[in-house]
Amino acid sequence: MLPGHPATAPGLRGGSHRPQVALLRDHQACIPLTKILGDGDIVVLLTPVVTPPQPDAGNTSDPFEPFGRAMAARHPWIRHVPYTSRIGMTSTHVGFIKRAKIVVFVISGPPKKGQLSQVEIGQMAQVIGDQRPQIIVTCQDAHDLGLIEANFPTIVQLSGYLPSDLQVAAAVLFGDAAPAPNTNTTTSTTSTTATATATATATPTTTPATTTTTTTTTTGLDVQSLMIEPKFWASENWDGHNVAPVHELWNQCLPKQFHLEKFPLQSLLRRDGYAMHFVVRLPENNEVVGFCATYTTFVDREGERLIGSLAMIIVKPAYRRRGIGLSLYEHAYRQLKRIRGVDRIQLGSTFPRLLSGIPTAFASESWFKRRGWHMDGQAPGRGQDICDWILKIDDWPSGGLSAASAGLTFRQGTFDDFNLIADFVEKESARKDYTGWYDQYMNLANDGRISDIILGLEKSEIIASALIYTPNEASSLAQDLPWARTIGSDVGGVACICIADGNPAMTISKDTVMVRLLDACVTVLREQGMKRVFLDAVKGGYEGFQSMGFQKWAMYRDLWHSI
């Protein structure tokens, strides 16, 4: 073969597809494998379960079977173990990796929607393998897949995963062919790429079969044999001292709109006296792979009844479907039930507000349904929608909505209103099941921030109230509701809206009162320099809010049940 020509498989010269195999880097100096392998040394070949690159109705075989056979022709101790992007690494894979001298991990391409990244699964295999050499064989451009940034020490890049590509790759791995020149300048300074090329030697006629843990078909693959059985994981109390791994897990698991900086998250989680949080760690390296946040909140001013909040359960994506989430859930549920006074458990939290419930359309909905949570929306606590709203103050009517209504006034609270406010909020929050609202009103009053309470009065009687806050305040409400300040420093908040719509003495419609109350809140926040308003955890009234310029920011399922 002429120097400078890429290695090709026999019989493919002149074809439309010319396999090319490039060695992008080999910091482990393990290629050719003959340098480090002896008789009896096991090579574990981990390949993804994918459809063949050239689908054929009559061909359902594993497209990577030729790779395993070509490797076994050169070293009989090949163990070919497929993996799935839905499950990732299982106990089966761990067992093989622990017995291996070297691991060859194949990546076919980027993840599809809802699947684990093969790159991340490869990193898991690397952790499991500890000090064992690992070779990444990628069937697509390594840069496009983020493999260079992932810092895998040895990377071999193929032009695809046709049988011809895989035969050449096996030849390169065992030194029977030299890799094609690496022309990628971004990796040439750290690469040990060979510059000579040769032709892959023909696979011997008599080829020993590789040992596999499954059948050799893709569509008929016994994937169940690779699935790790869910098991019990020990949950331990989280002491709150090192928030970094929990913060990383939080932002990895939640959509971007719910991402938090480290300090605000720590402030929300560290609530002495009424917060209990739990973690699951990997036994081999103590890594946090699961986290559960719980709180207890007083229901009323008597302080005898409590609601237990399962505020958050998150599991690192690569470790899902292994029983970690269920172990955390069952442990946390038991702990909350043991607390004296807890007569209700909810999903989500009241205050501090991590999430108001399960975000709608999350995959976790079906998971909780299997745990017995009802989401028919037919009654409180059974999955009725809750919505967070955002408003640009410039979209609010320029003249406001403060047209006079007979006997109806709106203003900020004063200390003379304290007893009236306490009685009104206690009655309305109990009647409408607004858990924790009474405490928020009293906290603001006790902090000397009673002017952050906006009142609606018909003559001298309170018929409506709401709380306002700005993101840079030190008020307890601003600290308990993180999302306004997460959106921006110009976002003020409105929360805990109470309207006495059942009061027979009330002569103004509830809708009118709501509009006027919001107008009073928007006016005060505008005067405080806010440009936008965040409206927290409101049930119903969607058309009305949209007609006033509000846009939906997030929606949740309201879920709770008595115990």
mmCIF file of C-alpha atoms in Angstrom, residues 235-239 276-279 281 331 335:
data_model
loop_
_atom_site.group_PDB
_atom_site.id
_atom_site.type_symbol
_atom_site.label_atom_id
_atom_site.label_comp_id
_atom_site.label_asym_id
_atom_site.label_seq_id
_atom_site.Cartn_x
_atom_site.Cartn_y
_atom_site.Cartn_z
ATOM 1 C CA SER A 235 -30.219 6.887 52.832
ATOM 2 C CA GLU A 236 -28.203 9.008 55.210
ATOM 3 C CA ASN A 237 -28.894 12.392 56.740
ATOM 4 C CA TRP A 238 -27.284 15.269 54.857
ATOM 5 C CA ASP A 239 -25.414 17.505 57.275
ATOM 6 C CA MET A 276 -34.445 17.205 57.037
ATOM 7 C CA HIS A 277 -32.555 16.211 53.916
ATOM 8 C CA PHE A 278 -31.150 12.861 52.824
ATOM 9 C CA VAL A 279 -28.548 11.612 50.369
ATOM 10 C CA ARG A 281 -23.851 7.850 48.096
ATOM 11 C CA HIS A 331 -37.074 6.695 53.815
ATOM 12 C CA GLN A 335 -39.362 10.002 58.662
#
